[in-house]
Short mmCIF file of C-alpha atoms in Angstrom, two decimals:
data_model
loop_
_atom_site.label_atom_id
_atom_site.label_comp_id
_atom_site.label_asym_id
_atom_site.label_seq_id
_atom_site.Cartn_x
_atom_site.Cartn_y
_atom_site.Cartn_z
CA UNK R 1 -19.06 29.59 1.41
CA UNK R 2 -20.89 26.93 3.44
CA UNK R 3 -19.97 27.27 7.11
CA UNK R 4 -18.15 24.16 8.33
CA UNK R 5 -16.91 23.10 11.76
CA UNK R 6 -14.13 21.15 10.07
CA UNK R 7 -10.56 22.43 10.24
CA UNK R 8 -10.13 21.77 6.51
CA UNK R 9 -12.95 21.64 4.01
CA UNK R 10 -12.99 21.22 0.24
CA UNK R 11 -16.05 21.03 -1.97
CA UNK R 12 -16.12 19.98 -5.63
CA UNK R 13 -12.55 21.04 -6.41
CA UNK R 14 -11.56 20.93 -10.08
CA UNK R 15 -8.30 21.92 -11.74
CA UNK R 16 -6.89 21.50 -15.24
CA UNK R 17 -3.40 22.13 -16.57
CA UNK R 18 -3.97 22.60 -20.26
CA UNK R 19 -5.54 19.37 -21.49
CA UNK R 20 -4.58 17.51 -18.32
CA UNK R 21 -7.41 17.15 -15.79
CA UNK R 22 -5.69 17.08 -12.40
CA UNK R 23 -8.85 17.27 -10.27
CA UNK R 24 -12.48 16.70 -11.18
CA UNK R 25 -14.86 17.18 -8.27
CA UNK R 26 -12.79 16.35 -5.16
CA UNK R 27 -14.51 16.95 -1.81
CA UNK R 28 -13.20 16.25 1.68
CA UNK R 29 -13.38 17.38 5.30
CA UNK R 30 -10.88 17.09 8.15
CA UNK R 31 -12.25 17.46 11.70
CA UNK R 32 -10.19 19.56 14.10
CA UNK R 33 -7.44 17.67 15.88
CA UNK R 34 -7.46 14.72 13.50
CA UNK R 35 -5.36 13.32 10.66
CA UNK R 36 -6.70 12.77 7.16
CA UNK R 37 -4.65 10.52 4.93
CA UNK R 38 -4.94 11.55 1.28
CA UNK R 39 -3.84 8.55 -0.74
CA UNK R 40 -3.32 8.02 -4.43
CA UNK R 41 -0.72 7.06 -7.02
CA UNK R 42 1.61 9.56 -8.67
CA UNK R 43 -0.48 11.88 -10.81
CA UNK R 44 -3.70 11.20 -8.91
CA UNK R 45 -4.02 14.85 -7.87
CA UNK R 46 -2.89 14.74 -4.23
CA UNK R 47 -0.35 17.55 -4.48
CA UNK R 48 -2.77 19.66 -6.51
CA UNK R 49 -5.30 19.39 -3.67
CA UNK R 50 -2.65 20.50 -1.18
CA UNK R 51 -1.59 23.47 -3.34
CA UNK R 52 -5.18 24.66 -3.58
CA UNK R 53 -5.80 24.30 0.15
CA UNK R 54 -2.57 26.17 0.94
CA UNK R 55 -3.42 29.06 -1.44
CA UNK R 56 -0.69 28.22 -3.99
CA UNK R 57 -3.19 27.41 -6.75
CA UNK R 58 -6.64 28.69 -7.62
CA UNK R 59 -9.17 25.98 -8.44
CA UNK R 60 -11.06 26.16 -11.71
CA UNK R 61 -14.16 25.13 -9.78
CA UNK R 62 -15.13 24.49 -6.20
CA UNK R 63 -14.55 25.99 -2.77
CA UNK R 64 -12.14 25.39 0.09
CA UNK R 65 -11.65 26.71 3.61
CA UNK R 66 -9.22 26.33 6.49
CA UNK R 67 -10.58 26.94 10.00
CA UNK R 68 -13.63 28.50 8.37
CA UNK R 69 -11.61 31.00 6.32
CA UNK R 70 -12.10 30.88 2.56
CA UNK R 71 -8.86 29.96 0.80
CA UNK R 72 -9.70 32.15 -2.19
CA UNK R 73 -11.35 34.93 -0.19
CA UNK R 74 -8.60 35.56 2.39
CA UNK R 75 -5.41 33.70 1.38
CA UNK R 76 -3.12 35.80 3.59
CA UNK R 77 -5.06 34.91 6.71
CA UNK R 78 -5.11 31.24 5.75
CA UNK R 79 -1.33 31.26 5.29
CA UNK R 80 -0.87 32.67 8.78
CA UNK R 81 -2.67 29.66 10.25
CA UNK R 82 -1.04 26.80 8.35
CA UNK R 83 2.27 25.03 8.05
CA UNK R 84 3.38 23.12 4.98
CA UNK R 85 6.14 20.58 4.49
CA UNK R 86 6.28 19.22 0.98
CA UNK R 87 8.15 16.76 -1.18
CA UNK R 88 10.86 19.35 -1.81
CA UNK R 89 12.86 21.06 0.93
CA UNK R 90 11.84 24.68 1.46
CA UNK R 91 14.86 25.71 3.52
CA UNK R 92 17.97 27.64 2.51
CA UNK R 93 20.86 25.20 2.20
CA UNK R 94 23.43 27.94 2.73
CA UNK R 95 22.03 28.86 6.14
CA UNK R 96 22.47 26.77 9.27
CA UNK R 97 19.56 24.85 10.73
CA UNK R 98 19.16 27.42 13.51
CA UNK R 99 19.32 30.34 11.06
CA UNK R 100 16.61 28.75 8.91
CA UNK R 101 14.24 28.40 11.84
CA UNK R 102 14.86 31.94 13.08
CA UNK R 103 14.35 33.29 9.57
CA UNK R 104 11.02 31.49 9.38
CA UNK R 105 10.04 33.01 12.71
CA UNK R 106 10.69 36.50 11.34
CA UNK R 107 8.84 35.75 8.10
CA UNK R 108 5.79 34.62 10.05
CA UNK R 109 5.83 37.78 12.20
CA UNK R 110 6.52 36.06 15.51
CA UNK R 111 7.42 38.10 18.56
CA UNK R 112 11.23 38.59 18.35
CA UNK R 113 11.75 37.52 21.97
CA UNK R 114 10.14 34.12 21.33
CA UNK R 115 11.89 33.22 18.06
CA UNK R 116 15.18 32.04 19.61
CA UNK R 117 13.57 29.84 22.26
CA UNK R 118 11.05 28.37 19.81
CA UNK R 119 13.85 27.57 17.34
CA UNK R 120 15.90 25.85 20.04
CA UNK R 121 12.87 23.85 21.21
CA UNK R 122 12.29 22.57 17.67
CA UNK R 123 15.94 21.71 17.14
CA UNK R 124 15.73 19.56 20.25
CA UNK R 125 12.41 18.01 19.25
CA UNK R 126 13.81 16.92 15.88
CA UNK R 127 17.16 15.78 17.30
CA UNK R 128 19.07 18.49 15.43
CA UNK R 129 20.70 20.37 18.31
CA UNK R 130 24.21 19.10 17.55
CA UNK R 131 23.84 20.06 13.88
CA UNK R 132 22.12 23.40 14.58
CA UNK R 133 25.11 25.53 13.57
CA UNK R 134 26.01 23.57 10.45
CA UNK R 135 24.85 24.67 6.97
CA UNK R 136 21.85 22.65 5.85
CA UNK R 137 23.76 21.60 2.71
CA UNK R 138 25.84 19.34 4.99
CA UNK R 139 22.74 17.56 6.36
CA UNK R 140 21.73 14.04 5.41
CA UNK R 141 18.43 13.44 3.64
CA UNK R 142 16.69 12.56 6.89
CA UNK R 143 18.05 15.63 8.64
CA UNK R 144 16.91 17.88 5.79
CA UNK R 145 13.42 16.42 6.00
CA UNK R 146 13.34 17.06 9.75
CA UNK R 147 14.56 20.67 9.49
CA UNK R 148 11.97 21.29 6.77
CA UNK R 149 9.18 20.04 9.02
CA UNK R 150 10.58 22.04 11.92
CA UNK R 151 10.48 25.18 9.76
CA UNK R 152 6.80 24.53 9.04
CA UNK R 153 6.12 24.44 12.78
CA UNK R 154 8.01 27.52 13.98
CA UNK R 155 4.90 29.70 14.21
CA UNK R 156 2.91 26.85 15.84
CA UNK R 157 0.23 26.52 13.15
CA UNK R 158 -3.02 24.82 14.19
CA UNK R 159 -3.26 23.18 10.75
CA UNK R 160 -0.40 21.31 9.12
CA UNK R 161 -0.16 20.03 5.54
CA UNK R 162 2.37 17.25 4.93
CA UNK R 163 2.85 16.37 1.28
CA UNK R 164 4.63 13.00 1.24
CA UNK R 165 6.90 14.12 4.10
CA UNK R 166 8.79 10.83 4.51
CA UNK R 167 9.61 10.15 0.86
CA UNK R 168 13.22 9.01 0.62
CA UNK R 169 13.75 8.55 4.35
CA UNK R 170 15.27 5.40 5.80
CA UNK R 171 12.96 3.26 7.98
CA UNK R 172 14.31 4.62 11.27
CA UNK R 173 13.98 8.26 10.22
CA UNK R 174 10.47 7.58 8.93
CA UNK R 175 9.43 6.00 12.22
CA UNK R 176 10.92 8.91 14.20
CA UNK R 177 8.98 11.40 12.08
CA UNK R 178 5.76 9.46 12.61
CA UNK R 179 6.29 9.83 16.34
CA UNK R 180 6.66 13.60 16.02
CA UNK R 181 3.46 13.83 13.96
CA UNK R 182 1.56 11.77 16.53
CA UNK R 183 2.76 14.10 19.30
CA UNK R 184 1.58 17.14 17.35
CA UNK R 185 -1.88 15.65 16.88
CA UNK R 186 -2.14 14.78 20.58
CA UNK R 187 -1.50 18.48 21.25
CA UNK R 188 -4.42 19.44 18.99
CA UNK R 189 -2.84 20.02 15.57
CA UNK R 190 -4.95 19.09 12.54
CA UNK R 191 -3.00 17.30 9.82
CA UNK R 192 -3.68 16.56 6.17
CA UNK R 193 -1.14 13.97 5.06
CA UNK R 194 -0.56 12.85 1.49
CA UNK R 195 1.39 9.67 1.13
CA UNK R 196 2.16 6.66 -1.03
CA UNK R 197 3.28 4.67 2.00
CA UNK R 198 0.21 2.72 2.98
CA UNK R 199 1.77 1.66 6.29
CA UNK R 200 2.17 5.36 7.08
CA UNK R 201 -1.49 6.12 6.46
CA UNK R 202 -2.55 3.01 8.38
CA UNK R 203 -0.61 4.18 11.44
CA UNK R 204 -1.29 7.92 11.40
CA UNK R 205 -4.64 8.63 9.74
CA UNK R 206 -7.98 8.74 11.54
CA UNK R 207 -9.72 8.77 8.18
CA UNK R 208 -8.60 8.30 4.58
CA UNK R 209 -9.58 9.58 1.17
CA UNK R 210 -8.29 7.71 -1.86
CA UNK R 211 -8.13 9.60 -5.14
CA UNK R 212 -7.22 8.33 -8.58
CA UNK R 213 -7.38 10.21 -11.86
CA UNK R 214 -8.57 13.36 -10.09
CA UNK R 215 -11.60 11.65 -8.52
CA UNK R 216 -12.37 10.44 -5.01
CA UNK R 217 -12.84 6.69 -5.37
CA UNK R 218 -13.13 5.71 -1.69
CA UNK R 219 -13.05 7.13 1.80
CA UNK R 220 -13.30 5.85 5.34
CA UNK R 221 -11.20 4.51 8.17
CA UNK R 222 -8.44 2.00 7.49
CA UNK R 223 -10.59 -0.73 9.02
CA UNK R 224 -13.62 0.15 6.92
CA UNK R 225 -11.61 0.23 3.70
CA UNK R 226 -10.01 -3.13 4.46
CA UNK R 227 -13.41 -4.61 5.31
CA UNK R 228 -14.57 -3.89 1.76
CA UNK R 229 -12.23 -6.61 0.54
CA UNK R 230 -13.25 -9.36 2.95
CA UNK R 231 -12.05 -10.46 6.34
CA UNK R 232 -9.08 -12.58 5.26
CA UNK R 233 -6.73 -13.30 2.37
CA UNK R 234 -5.21 -16.71 1.68
CA UNK R 235 -2.08 -16.37 -0.45
CA UNK R 236 -0.83 -19.37 -2.40
CA UNK R 237 2.66 -19.03 -3.83
CA UNK R 238 3.66 -21.23 -6.78
CA UNK R 239 6.69 -21.86 -8.99
CA UNK R 240 5.36 -20.05 -12.07
CA UNK R 241 2.41 -17.98 -13.35
CA UNK R 242 0.88 -20.98 -15.16
CA UNK R 243 0.61 -22.90 -11.90
CA UNK R 244 -0.89 -19.84 -10.18
CA UNK R 245 -3.53 -19.71 -12.90
CA UNK R 246 -4.22 -23.41 -12.38
CA UNK R 247 -4.62 -22.79 -8.63
CA UNK R 248 -7.18 -20.09 -9.39
CA UNK R 249 -9.21 -22.68 -11.32
CA UNK R 250 -8.91 -25.22 -8.51
CA UNK R 251 -10.22 -22.71 -5.97
CA UNK R 252 -12.96 -21.32 -8.21
CA UNK R 253 -16.17 -20.63 -6.32
CA UNK R 254 -14.56 -20.30 -2.88
CA UNK R 255 -14.20 -16.53 -2.99
CA UNK R 256 -12.72 -13.71 -5.03
CA UNK R 257 -9.41 -14.72 -6.61
CA UNK R 258 -6.68 -12.27 -7.60
CA UNK R 259 -3.60 -13.28 -9.59
CA UNK R 260 -0.27 -11.50 -9.43
CA UNK R 261 2.73 -13.21 -10.98
CA UNK R 262 3.30 -16.56 -9.31
CA UNK R 263 0.83 -15.89 -6.49
CA UNK R 264 -2.90 -16.55 -6.30
CA UNK R 265 -4.77 -14.71 -3.54
CA UNK R 266 -8.17 -15.91 -2.33
CA UNK R 267 -10.24 -13.22 -0.57
CA UNK R 268 -12.82 -14.71 1.81
CA UNK R 269 -14.88 -13.76 4.86
CA UNK R 270 -13.62 -16.52 7.15
CA UNK R 271 -10.08 -17.45 6.26
CA UNK R 272 -9.45 -19.86 9.14
CA UNK R 273 -12.34 -22.15 8.18
CA UNK R 274 -11.67 -21.92 4.43
CA UNK R 275 -7.95 -22.62 4.74
CA UNK R 276 -8.39 -26.36 5.36
CA UNK R 277 -10.60 -26.70 2.29
CA UNK R 278 -7.94 -24.91 0.23
CA UNK R 279 -5.34 -27.42 1.42
CA UNK R 280 -7.65 -30.34 0.59
CA UNK R 281 -8.36 -29.07 -2.93
CA UNK R 282 -4.69 -28.44 -3.69
CA UNK R 283 -3.74 -31.87 -2.34
CA UNK R 284 -6.45 -33.57 -4.42
CA UNK R 285 -5.15 -31.78 -7.53
CA UNK R 286 -1.56 -32.75 -6.63
CA UNK R 287 -0.47 -29.11 -6.51
CA UNK R 288 2.25 -28.35 -3.96
CA UNK R 289 2.44 -24.60 -3.25
CA UNK R 290 5.78 -23.00 -2.48
CA UNK R 291 4.11 -20.88 0.22
CA UNK R 292 0.70 -20.81 1.87
CA UNK R 293 -0.26 -17.92 4.15
CA UNK R 294 -3.38 -16.57 5.82
CA UNK R 295 -3.34 -12.82 6.53
CA UNK R 296 -5.59 -9.83 7.04
CA UNK R 297 -6.13 -7.36 4.17
CA UNK R 298 -3.72 -4.42 3.95
CA UNK R 299 -4.25 -0.97 2.49
CA UNK R 300 -2.12 -2.12 -0.44
CA UNK R 301 -4.80 -4.72 -1.17
CA UNK R 302 -7.40 -1.95 -1.03
CA UNK R 303 -5.36 0.10 -3.49
CA UNK R 304 -4.96 -2.73 -5.96
CA UNK R 305 -8.65 -3.60 -5.80
CA UNK R 306 -9.93 -0.04 -6.15
CA UNK R 307 -7.48 1.31 -8.72
CA UNK R 308 -6.24 -1.77 -10.53
CA UNK R 309 -2.63 -0.78 -9.79
CA UNK R 310 -0.34 -0.12 -6.86
CA UNK R 311 0.35 3.10 -5.01
CA UNK R 312 3.03 4.19 -7.51
CA UNK R 313 1.79 4.73 -11.04
CA UNK R 314 1.26 7.35 -13.72
CA UNK R 315 3.12 10.67 -13.80
CA UNK R 316 3.63 13.16 -10.97
CA UNK R 317 1.59 16.30 -10.50
CA UNK R 318 2.98 19.40 -12.24
CA UNK R 319 6.12 20.79 -10.55
CA UNK R 320 5.76 23.38 -7.79
CA UNK R 321 5.71 27.05 -8.67
CA UNK R 322 5.93 28.54 -5.17
CA UNK R 323 7.25 27.82 -1.72
CA UNK R 324 5.96 27.59 1.85
CA UNK R 325 3.12 29.75 3.25
CA UNK R 326 2.91 31.69 6.51
CA UNK R 327 3.75 35.17 5.31
CA UNK R 328 3.71 34.72 1.57
CA UNK R 329 6.58 32.18 1.53
CA UNK R 330 5.31 28.73 0.69
CA UNK R 331 6.43 25.22 0.08
CA UNK R 332 5.21 22.86 -2.63
#
């Protein structure tokens, strides 16, 4: 295995499930104390990457390491150094929140005298103290997500894998969880985050890798990825798709034009100077747009340009076959 200073390293990972190619040559690195956003639509291979890096799957090809330890060579040691919170809760619904955290402490071989205090600290951190003695089955969706993440952190892992951790959460719960993740990173935790929420990746990730169809199709910072599209986007809303198509013809030659339903989007390098010319051309053609907006590119624009579809597409990765790591117990 090539020695790497990165906290997480993957090289040429490939994995097939029967005739389905989930991964075909995925490579990535995550520096210590940083956040990598792993983006892609459903079925792109994100969860398969996470399962390989957390020792739940063996790749058909390629190598991976966590903190310099080979995932295939010493999986038990890797599990002792990672936490994993996935798309599916890995806690026991019949136990209370406090009992779940203390159980995880025992499973990860923590010192018995520290388990109770660590569990209480996490219950406070995730605003679950009042619900600590209630069975998890009585928790709301947001509370279950928080207790699941807390369970992944009981043994204070230096590397944390979050597989779409905020799926299904309301906006407030999602924002609260982002704050917790940011605090962890400030304290030195390394995070690999898979997500379909582009706003989430934009806020949390230091660097991003976009995969589609099992391949890496782009990587870089949010700013660098957005810069690939142009500096500005002028969106022209119309009454119907036919008018949007006509607008595209009117603006031909001014920049790259993308059509979506009743909206024509013009991607240019200097939107403020081009905007007046757009208005002049539309006025000369006697086309009155319903809306006209100048904005900066978003990661959603990047996704549409690179993949030809939005962040949600295709079919999900195969269902999980194991649970959370740490002492042999693993989450999806």
